[in-house]
Short mmCIF file of C-alpha atoms in Angstrom, two decimals:
data_model
loop_
_atom_site.label_atom_id
_atom_site.label_comp_id
_atom_site.label_asym_id
_atom_site.label_seq_id
_atom_site.Cartn_x
_atom_site.Cartn_y
_atom_site.Cartn_z
CA MET A 184 0.00 0.00 0.00
CA PRO A 185 2.01 3.03 -1.21
CA THR A 186 1.84 6.31 0.62
CA VAL A 187 1.49 9.48 -1.46
CA LEU A 188 2.16 12.85 0.15
CA LEU A 189 0.53 15.75 -1.68
CA ALA A 190 1.95 19.19 -0.93
CA ARG A 191 1.23 22.67 -2.21
CA HIS A 192 4.11 24.97 -3.09
CA GLY A 193 5.26 27.81 -0.82
CA GLU A 194 4.00 31.37 -0.93
CA THR A 195 4.67 33.58 -3.95
CA THR A 196 4.21 37.31 -4.45
CA TRP A 197 1.12 36.62 -6.55
CA ASN A 198 -0.36 34.46 -3.77
CA ARG A 199 0.19 37.37 -1.43
CA ASP A 200 -1.36 39.86 -3.86
CA GLY A 201 -4.35 37.66 -4.80
CA ARG A 202 -3.44 37.36 -8.48
CA LEU A 203 -4.15 34.40 -10.76
CA GLN A 204 -0.83 32.66 -11.38
CA GLY A 205 -1.68 29.97 -13.87
CA TRP A 206 1.51 28.94 -15.63
CA ALA A 207 3.45 32.11 -14.79
CA PRO A 208 7.05 31.55 -13.56
CA THR A 209 6.40 33.23 -10.21
CA PRO A 210 9.13 32.68 -7.57
CA LEU A 211 8.73 31.99 -3.88
CA THR A 212 8.84 34.88 -1.45
CA ASP A 213 11.16 34.80 1.57
CA ARG A 214 8.19 33.46 3.51
CA GLY A 215 7.63 30.84 0.81
CA HIS A 216 11.22 29.66 1.12
CA ASP A 217 10.76 29.39 4.90
CA GLN A 218 7.57 27.37 4.38
CA ALA A 219 9.31 25.05 1.92
CA ARG A 220 12.20 24.47 4.32
CA ALA A 221 9.75 23.72 7.15
CA LEU A 222 7.82 21.32 4.93
CA ALA A 223 11.00 19.54 3.89
CA ALA A 224 12.19 19.19 7.48
CA ALA A 225 8.84 17.82 8.65
CA VAL A 226 8.57 15.31 5.82
CA ALA A 227 12.16 14.14 6.28
CA THR A 228 11.53 13.64 10.00
CA GLU A 229 8.27 11.72 9.66
CA TYR A 230 8.70 9.70 6.47
CA GLU A 231 11.15 7.57 4.50
CA VAL A 232 10.66 9.12 1.06
CA ASP A 233 11.52 7.15 -2.07
CA ARG A 234 10.56 9.63 -4.79
CA VAL A 235 9.72 13.31 -5.28
CA VAL A 236 7.48 14.33 -8.19
CA ALA A 237 6.54 17.94 -8.86
CA SER A 238 4.90 20.34 -11.23
CA ASP A 239 7.46 21.84 -13.58
CA LEU A 240 6.39 25.42 -12.79
CA ARG A 241 8.97 27.55 -10.99
CA ARG A 242 7.26 27.83 -7.59
CA ALA A 243 6.73 24.08 -7.36
CA ARG A 244 10.27 23.34 -8.55
CA GLN A 245 11.69 25.63 -5.87
CA THR A 246 9.59 23.97 -3.17
CA ALA A 247 10.47 20.48 -4.38
CA ALA A 248 14.18 21.31 -4.34
CA TYR A 249 14.12 21.69 -0.54
CA LEU A 250 12.31 18.37 -0.17
CA ALA A 251 14.60 16.53 -2.54
CA ASP A 252 17.67 17.85 -0.76
CA ARG A 253 16.41 16.76 2.67
CA VAL A 254 15.30 13.27 1.62
CA GLY A 255 18.23 12.61 -0.70
CA CYS A 256 16.59 11.97 -4.06
CA ASP A 257 16.39 13.87 -7.34
CA PRO A 258 12.94 15.29 -8.15
CA THR A 259 11.05 14.46 -11.34
CA PHE A 260 9.13 17.34 -12.93
CA GLU A 261 5.88 16.78 -14.83
CA SER A 262 3.56 19.21 -16.58
CA ALA A 263 0.55 17.08 -15.54
CA TRP A 264 0.77 18.66 -12.07
CA ARG A 265 0.67 22.29 -13.26
CA GLU A 266 -1.88 24.81 -12.02
CA ARG A 267 -4.79 25.66 -14.29
CA ASP A 268 -3.82 27.69 -17.33
CA PHE A 269 -5.80 30.94 -17.07
CA GLY A 270 -4.73 32.17 -20.49
CA ARG A 271 -5.17 35.90 -21.02
CA TYR A 272 -6.42 36.35 -17.43
CA GLN A 273 -3.13 35.23 -15.90
CA GLY A 274 -1.80 37.89 -13.54
CA LEU A 275 -5.15 39.60 -12.96
CA PRO A 276 -6.72 39.81 -9.47
CA HIS A 277 -9.00 36.87 -8.59
CA GLU A 278 -11.91 39.23 -7.88
CA THR A 279 -11.59 41.03 -11.21
CA VAL A 280 -11.73 37.82 -13.24
CA PHE A 281 -14.53 36.01 -11.42
CA GLU A 282 -16.69 39.10 -10.93
CA ASP A 283 -16.33 40.35 -14.51
CA HIS A 284 -16.62 36.92 -16.14
CA GLU A 285 -19.58 35.14 -14.57
CA ARG A 286 -19.22 32.13 -16.86
CA LEU A 287 -15.94 31.24 -15.10
CA SER A 288 -17.31 31.55 -11.57
CA LEU A 289 -18.43 28.33 -9.88
CA ALA A 290 -20.25 30.37 -7.26
CA ARG A 291 -22.32 32.18 -9.91
CA ALA A 292 -22.46 29.85 -12.92
CA GLY A 293 -22.30 26.53 -11.06
CA ARG A 294 -21.76 23.47 -13.23
CA ASP A 295 -21.62 25.54 -16.40
CA ALA A 296 -18.32 27.00 -15.16
CA VAL A 297 -16.73 23.53 -15.09
CA ASP A 298 -16.41 23.49 -18.89
CA ALA A 299 -15.86 27.22 -19.41
CA ARG A 300 -12.41 28.07 -20.74
CA PRO A 301 -10.61 31.36 -20.26
CA GLU A 302 -9.37 32.63 -23.61
CA SER A 303 -6.21 30.61 -24.43
CA GLY A 304 -6.63 28.68 -21.17
CA GLU A 305 -8.07 25.47 -19.70
CA SER A 306 -11.42 24.50 -18.26
CA LEU A 307 -11.61 22.89 -14.83
CA ARG A 308 -12.56 19.62 -16.50
CA ASP A 309 -9.41 19.85 -18.65
CA VAL A 310 -7.30 20.33 -15.54
CA ARG A 311 -8.97 17.46 -13.70
CA GLU A 312 -8.29 15.05 -16.55
CA ARG A 313 -4.68 16.18 -16.77
CA VAL A 314 -4.11 15.83 -13.02
CA LEU A 315 -5.79 12.43 -12.85
CA SER A 316 -3.47 11.19 -15.60
CA GLY A 317 -0.54 12.29 -13.45
CA TRP A 318 -2.07 10.56 -10.43
CA GLU A 319 -2.57 7.30 -12.29
CA ARG A 320 1.03 7.46 -13.46
CA VAL A 321 2.26 7.90 -9.89
CA LEU A 322 0.26 4.86 -8.78
CA ALA A 323 1.40 2.73 -11.72
CA GLU A 324 5.06 3.54 -11.04
CA SER A 325 4.92 3.03 -7.26
CA ASP A 326 5.79 -0.14 -5.41
CA PRO A 327 3.41 -1.15 -2.61
CA ASP A 328 5.80 -0.05 0.14
CA GLU A 329 6.97 3.22 -1.45
CA THR A 330 6.41 6.75 -0.21
CA VAL A 331 6.12 9.38 -2.93
CA VAL A 332 5.90 13.15 -2.46
CA VAL A 333 4.03 15.18 -5.09
CA VAL A 334 4.46 18.97 -5.04
CA ALA A 335 1.70 20.75 -6.93
CA HIS A 336 -0.73 23.67 -6.69
CA GLY A 337 -4.03 24.50 -5.02
CA GLY A 338 -6.29 23.83 -8.00
CA PRO A 339 -4.87 20.41 -8.90
CA LEU A 340 -4.95 19.35 -5.25
CA TYR A 341 -8.62 20.38 -4.87
CA LEU A 342 -9.51 18.41 -7.98
CA LEU A 343 -7.52 15.30 -7.11
CA LEU A 344 -8.68 15.11 -3.50
CA GLY A 345 -12.25 15.65 -4.67
CA ALA A 346 -11.95 12.91 -7.30
CA VAL A 347 -10.57 10.28 -4.92
CA ALA A 348 -13.33 11.15 -2.44
CA GLY A 349 -16.00 10.75 -5.14
CA ARG A 350 -16.99 14.43 -5.12
CA ASP A 351 -17.98 16.48 -8.15
CA ILE A 352 -15.78 19.25 -9.53
CA VAL A 353 -17.92 22.08 -8.16
CA SER A 354 -17.86 20.93 -4.54
CA ALA A 355 -14.20 19.86 -4.77
CA VAL A 356 -13.12 23.36 -5.77
CA VAL A 357 -15.61 25.49 -3.83
CA GLU A 358 -15.03 23.59 -0.59
CA GLY A 359 -11.33 22.94 -1.14
CA GLU A 360 -8.66 24.49 1.06
CA GLN A 361 -4.92 24.05 0.61
CA HIS A 362 -2.71 26.62 2.28
CA ASN A 363 0.83 27.13 1.06
CA CYS A 364 2.89 24.05 1.95
CA ALA A 365 -0.13 22.17 3.29
CA LEU A 366 0.53 18.44 3.38
CA ASN A 367 -1.92 15.61 2.71
CA GLU A 368 -1.06 11.98 3.44
CA LEU A 369 -2.84 9.44 1.23
CA ARG A 370 -2.54 5.71 1.73
CA VAL A 371 -3.53 3.83 -1.41
CA ARG A 372 -5.48 0.61 -0.93
CA GLU A 373 -4.02 -2.36 -2.75
CA GLY A 374 -5.50 -3.01 -6.16
CA SER A 375 -7.37 0.27 -6.50
CA SER A 376 -6.92 4.02 -6.70
CA ARG A 377 -9.03 4.55 -3.59
CA VAL A 378 -7.23 6.50 -0.90
CA VAL A 379 -7.61 7.42 2.71
CA VAL A 380 -6.61 10.98 3.64
CA GLU A 381 -4.77 10.50 6.90
CA ASN A 382 -3.86 14.07 7.82
CA ARG A 383 -3.39 17.66 6.71
CA THR A 384 -0.82 19.93 8.22
CA ASP A 385 0.06 23.58 7.66
CA PHE A 386 3.62 24.41 8.56
CA LEU A 387 3.23 28.08 9.43
CA ASP A 388 0.57 29.70 11.59
CA ALA A 389 -0.50 32.37 9.10
CA PRO A 390 -0.72 30.81 5.63
CA SER A 391 -1.44 33.01 2.64
CA PRO A 392 -4.54 32.47 0.43
#
């Protein structure tokens, strides 16, 4: 029964400012580096990690580097774990996008927003399918006694945790909460992709949105 640890990246300036990051190469803030170091130390203390997999976006790569250094293995970077591509809206404030474009707002458009695509971007359904392909690959490549860390982003983690819990996309995203460097422990039951979420930990007392 492999153990998969899902972690969100550390804080960035755009997290702090409430801007949509998408695929932008935003770096960690000083606080984000502190969060990533704390995450790495906690994981190294509590687990025997065999592999580190991460989104190939800059903020996730930086976070994963601390983990990989502490547990002594080279990270693998995969685009499947990227945040949602917000296309032309990347960099704009959250409120501006979801207030001015009702079709993209789950709170206002409900299920219709699941398949709505920002111009040059991805729908939530697109992201879910991409992330689930990455998840299935992690499971297929893991031995039963392995522990794998995956460093990703808020959106992909909402969607994956919702999927393994049998929740729809709307509730998974609207009710999801993943602070910077939050950690989720998933134990995979033998012969299936069903998981049990064992715990969630935030490594600093005042996480950013």
